[in-house]
Amino acid sequence: MNDGGSTVLTLGIGSRRLTPGATVGPATRGALSAMPSSLVRELAPLRFRVNAVDPGATGTPLLNKLGVPESGRDAMRSKIPFERFASSQEAAQEVAFLASDAAGYITGQGITAAAGCVLGA
């Protein structure tokens, strides 16, 4: 591996915003959320940065594939302080920032891009 570089893990807020009956997803995300801080120590000598993005509900075709009805989407949106889903572009911009040279001194950090919904609002 060459010196320098960056990786951004996309974890999601599922490990902090729990839903009854959905145990496996939050457990998996919880385990993954421990990875950046561990990888930082391993990869810092190579000047390789490791960060994470925790996106909230994002309006993607997955909602259609999962068969989430509009009433379900309305219920989801009502729990988000901005009362809307993130766009795919918004989520991608967070990842792009952390991977860019503009974040060259940021490592071992996570950005939660969830319009405040993990604050218990």
XYZ file of N, CA and C in Angstrom:
363
model
N 0.844 -1.175 0.000
C 0.000 0.000 0.000
C 0.891 1.241 0.000
N 0.609 2.177 -0.878
C 1.339 3.434 -0.919
C 0.950 4.306 0.252
N 1.852 5.216 0.620
C 1.520 6.159 1.688
C 0.426 7.113 1.227
N -0.440 7.430 2.160
C -1.513 8.375 1.894
C -2.738 7.690 1.348
N -3.862 8.340 1.534
C -5.118 7.815 1.032
C -6.218 8.000 2.050
N -7.392 7.578 1.676
C -8.547 7.779 2.531
C -9.612 6.741 2.216
N -10.312 6.339 3.254
C -11.497 5.514 3.063
C -12.600 6.085 3.933
N -13.806 5.990 3.459
C -14.959 6.474 4.203
C -15.965 5.333 4.289
N -16.246 4.915 5.504
C -17.250 3.880 5.727
C -18.625 4.534 5.793
N -19.594 3.917 5.178
C -20.965 4.403 5.261
C -21.712 3.473 6.193
N -22.083 3.994 7.360
C -22.639 3.146 8.400
C -24.144 3.301 8.568
N -24.651 4.504 8.568
C -26.075 4.731 8.812
C -26.348 4.934 10.293
N -27.512 5.471 10.594
C -27.848 5.810 11.981
C -28.564 4.682 12.704
N -28.701 3.539 12.058
C -29.465 2.434 12.627
C -28.973 1.934 13.966
N -27.698 2.136 14.290
C -27.198 1.665 15.578
C -27.599 2.598 16.719
N -28.087 3.792 16.374
C -28.500 4.746 17.412
C -29.993 5.030 17.404
N -30.643 4.809 16.286
C -32.084 5.022 16.165
C -32.707 3.642 16.004
N -33.059 3.023 17.105
C -33.454 1.622 17.100
C -34.928 1.431 16.750
N -35.196 0.316 16.081
C -36.546 -0.035 15.673
C -36.845 -1.439 16.173
N -37.922 -1.607 16.929
C -38.260 -2.956 17.394
C -38.405 -3.922 16.217
N -37.885 -5.126 16.397
C -37.973 -6.136 15.354
C -36.863 -6.065 14.325
N -35.972 -5.081 14.474
C -34.866 -4.929 13.531
C -33.557 -4.938 14.303
N -33.182 -6.105 14.796
C -32.014 -6.216 15.662
C -30.711 -6.399 14.895
N -30.728 -7.167 13.833
C -29.499 -7.505 13.127
C -28.833 -6.268 12.528
N -29.602 -5.403 11.897
C -29.027 -4.193 11.283
C -28.302 -3.311 12.288
N -28.967 -2.923 13.396
C -28.272 -2.095 14.385
C -27.055 -2.779 15.002
N -27.134 -4.071 15.226
C -25.996 -4.792 15.795
C -24.815 -4.766 14.832
N -25.081 -4.965 13.566
C -24.026 -4.930 12.555
C -23.417 -3.545 12.454
N -24.276 -2.533 12.411
C -23.774 -1.166 12.318
C -22.984 -0.774 13.562
N -23.410 -1.258 14.715
C -22.672 -0.987 15.946
C -21.265 -1.555 15.894
N -21.143 -2.754 15.370
C -19.819 -3.361 15.229
C -18.967 -2.577 14.235
N -19.569 -2.192 13.126
C -18.828 -1.428 12.119
C -18.396 -0.063 12.639
N -19.182 0.526 13.534
C -18.839 1.861 14.034
C -17.570 1.852 14.866
N -17.143 0.685 15.338
C -15.883 0.573 16.083
C -14.672 0.512 15.155
N -14.892 0.248 13.898
C -13.778 0.062 12.966
C -12.938 1.305 12.730
N -13.530 2.485 12.498
C -12.670 3.635 12.165
C -11.594 3.920 13.198
N -11.939 3.944 14.477
C -10.931 4.291 15.479
C -9.821 3.245 15.551
N -10.163 1.998 15.350
C -9.149 0.951 15.347
C -8.262 1.041 14.107
N -8.881 1.234 12.958
C -8.121 1.334 11.711
C -7.225 2.567 11.684
N -7.660 3.639 12.338
C -6.847 4.860 12.374
C -5.470 4.559 12.940
N -5.430 3.837 14.051
C -4.148 3.513 14.688
C -3.296 2.611 13.796
N -3.932 1.702 13.113
C -3.191 0.780 12.259
C -2.644 1.461 11.005
N -3.435 2.389 10.446
C -3.080 2.966 9.150
C -2.444 4.348 9.223
N -2.440 4.984 10.400
C -1.849 6.314 10.542
C -0.381 6.363 10.108
N 0.427 5.340 10.420
C 1.824 5.404 9.957
C 1.953 5.495 8.438
N 0.930 5.065 7.729
C 0.933 5.149 6.259
C 0.257 6.421 5.757
N -0.123 7.305 6.703
C -0.849 8.553 6.394
C -2.153 8.252 5.652
N -2.780 7.178 6.041
C -4.056 6.766 5.456
C -5.157 7.138 6.434
N -6.141 7.911 5.967
C -7.228 8.391 6.811
C -8.435 7.462 6.725
N -9.125 7.302 7.854
C -10.323 6.466 7.926
C -11.409 7.264 8.644
N -12.517 7.468 7.972
C -13.647 8.200 8.552
C -14.939 7.466 8.223
N -16.035 8.004 8.735
C -17.335 7.363 8.510
C -18.419 8.413 8.327
N -19.432 8.043 7.590
C -20.628 8.862 7.435
C -21.810 8.033 7.921
N -22.628 8.653 8.743
C -23.847 8.014 9.248
C -25.044 8.743 8.644
N -25.466 8.339 7.456
C -26.615 9.017 6.855
C -27.925 8.570 7.498
N -28.858 9.480 7.531
C -30.204 9.148 7.978
C -31.010 8.630 6.804
N -32.318 8.695 6.944
C -33.205 8.204 5.887
C -32.938 8.960 4.590
N -32.696 8.198 3.543
C -32.360 8.774 2.249
C -33.369 8.287 1.218
N -33.869 9.204 0.446
C -34.862 8.870 -0.574
C -34.203 8.187 -1.761
N -34.209 6.865 -1.750
C -33.614 6.094 -2.836
C -34.645 5.078 -3.342
N -34.366 4.441 -4.466
C -35.271 3.409 -4.972
C -35.453 2.226 -4.025
N -34.592 2.101 -3.015
C -34.725 1.008 -2.063
C -36.077 1.047 -1.359
N -36.596 2.238 -1.101
C -37.914 2.333 -0.464
C -38.980 1.648 -1.315
N -38.887 1.812 -2.618
C -39.829 1.136 -3.521
C -39.613 -0.375 -3.505
N -38.347 -0.797 -3.557
C -38.044 -2.228 -3.565
C -38.506 -2.912 -2.287
N -38.435 -2.179 -1.176
C -38.891 -2.739 0.092
C -40.407 -2.686 0.244
N -41.064 -1.986 -0.680
C -42.512 -1.885 -0.639
C -43.038 -0.961 0.450
N -42.240 0.053 0.811
C -42.678 0.997 1.842
C -43.774 1.887 1.247
N -44.990 1.801 1.793
C -46.082 2.620 1.247
C -45.883 4.095 1.599
N -46.588 4.950 0.903
C -46.463 6.394 1.149
C -46.800 6.735 2.595
N -47.758 6.039 3.188
C -48.102 6.300 4.594
C -46.922 5.981 5.513
N -46.171 4.938 5.185
C -44.979 4.594 5.947
C -43.885 5.634 5.784
N -43.776 6.147 4.574
C -42.783 7.195 4.316
C -43.153 8.470 5.061
N -44.451 8.778 5.083
C -44.904 9.955 5.833
C -44.580 9.808 7.312
N -44.773 8.603 7.855
C -44.460 8.353 9.267
C -42.971 8.516 9.519
N -42.144 8.035 8.590
C -40.697 8.189 8.727
C -40.304 9.659 8.690
N -40.851 10.386 7.722
C -40.528 11.819 7.586
C -40.959 12.613 8.815
N -42.048 12.217 9.444
C -42.539 12.963 10.604
C -41.581 12.881 11.797
N -40.675 11.901 11.794
C -39.697 11.748 12.878
C -38.394 12.479 12.594
N -38.298 13.088 11.429
C -37.095 13.819 11.031
C -37.378 15.308 11.219
N -36.580 16.030 12.008
C -36.844 17.448 12.224
C -37.002 18.270 10.938
N -36.259 17.939 9.875
C -36.412 18.653 8.607
C -37.640 18.165 7.827
N -38.268 17.098 8.292
C -39.473 16.509 7.692
C -39.297 16.152 6.217
N -38.092 15.672 5.884
C -37.827 15.190 4.522
C -36.679 14.202 4.571
N -36.607 13.379 3.549
C -35.486 12.468 3.395
C -34.309 13.225 2.789
N -33.119 12.733 3.044
C -31.944 13.261 2.354
C -31.978 12.787 0.913
N -31.362 13.545 0.054
C -31.203 13.068 -1.324
C -29.935 12.220 -1.391
N -29.852 11.390 -2.394
C -28.641 10.592 -2.598
C -27.433 11.501 -2.774
N -27.638 12.626 -3.437
C -26.547 13.572 -3.671
C -26.041 14.154 -2.353
N -26.944 14.444 -1.422
C -26.515 14.975 -0.129
C -25.641 13.964 0.616
N -26.051 12.719 0.604
C -25.256 11.675 1.263
C -23.898 11.529 0.582
N -23.878 11.570 -0.726
C -22.623 11.435 -1.471
C -21.682 12.602 -1.206
N -22.227 13.783 -1.006
C -21.380 14.948 -0.741
C -20.640 14.828 0.586
N -21.274 14.232 1.586
C -20.595 14.013 2.866
C -19.409 13.082 2.680
N -19.622 11.999 1.936
C -18.548 11.051 1.666
C -17.435 11.733 0.868
N -17.817 12.484 -0.158
C -16.828 13.163 -1.002
C -15.987 14.135 -0.181
N -16.610 14.865 0.745
C -15.854 15.786 1.586
C -14.806 15.035 2.408
N -15.221 13.982 3.104
C -14.284 13.251 3.952
C -13.167 12.587 3.158
N -13.422 12.238 1.924
C -12.399 11.613 1.080
C -11.481 12.635 0.416
N -11.864 13.907 0.452
C -11.128 14.941 -0.276
C -9.936 15.483 0.515
N -9.102 16.229 -0.191
C -7.970 16.895 0.441
C -8.427 17.953 1.444
N -9.642 18.469 1.293
C -10.165 19.459 2.242
C -10.288 18.875 3.647
N -10.377 17.566 3.736
C -10.459 16.884 5.029
C -9.147 16.168 5.341
N -8.054 16.688 4.820
C -6.763 16.035 4.917
C -6.236 15.806 6.322
N -6.752 16.529 7.316
C -6.287 16.347 8.689
C -7.380 15.739 9.560
N -8.392 15.191 8.926
C -9.495 14.557 9.647
C -9.362 13.050 9.500
N -9.286 12.366 10.611
C -9.259 10.911 10.598
C -9.872 10.384 11.890
N -10.522 9.238 11.795
C -11.155 8.635 12.963
C -12.441 9.310 13.374
N -13.049 10.047 12.465
C -14.255 10.802 12.787
C -15.451 10.285 12.004
N -16.611 10.611 12.511
C -17.851 10.281 11.819
C -18.706 11.520 11.682
N -19.339 11.657 10.550
C -20.292 12.738 10.333
C -21.671 12.111 10.302
N -22.548 12.606 11.156
C -23.932 12.162 11.138
C -24.718 13.163 10.305
N -25.258 12.706 9.203
C -26.029 13.551 8.291
C -27.465 13.032 8.322
N -28.192 13.390 9.393
C -29.518 12.823 9.589
C -30.549 13.861 9.985
N -30.289 15.119 9.668
C -31.238 16.204 9.926
C -31.719 16.232 11.380
N -30.863 15.804 12.288
C -31.185 15.882 13.704
C -32.042 14.760 14.259
N -32.363 13.761 13.474
C -33.301 12.738 13.965
C -32.720 11.850 15.038
N -31.408 11.779 15.209
C -30.830 10.965 16.278
C -30.790 11.716 17.609
N -31.247 12.957 17.607
C -31.237 13.763 18.824
C -32.460 13.510 19.688
N -33.331 12.630 19.249
C -34.529 12.323 20.011
C -35.638 13.331 19.804
N -35.496 14.143 18.757
C -36.513 15.166 18.485
C -37.788 14.551 17.964
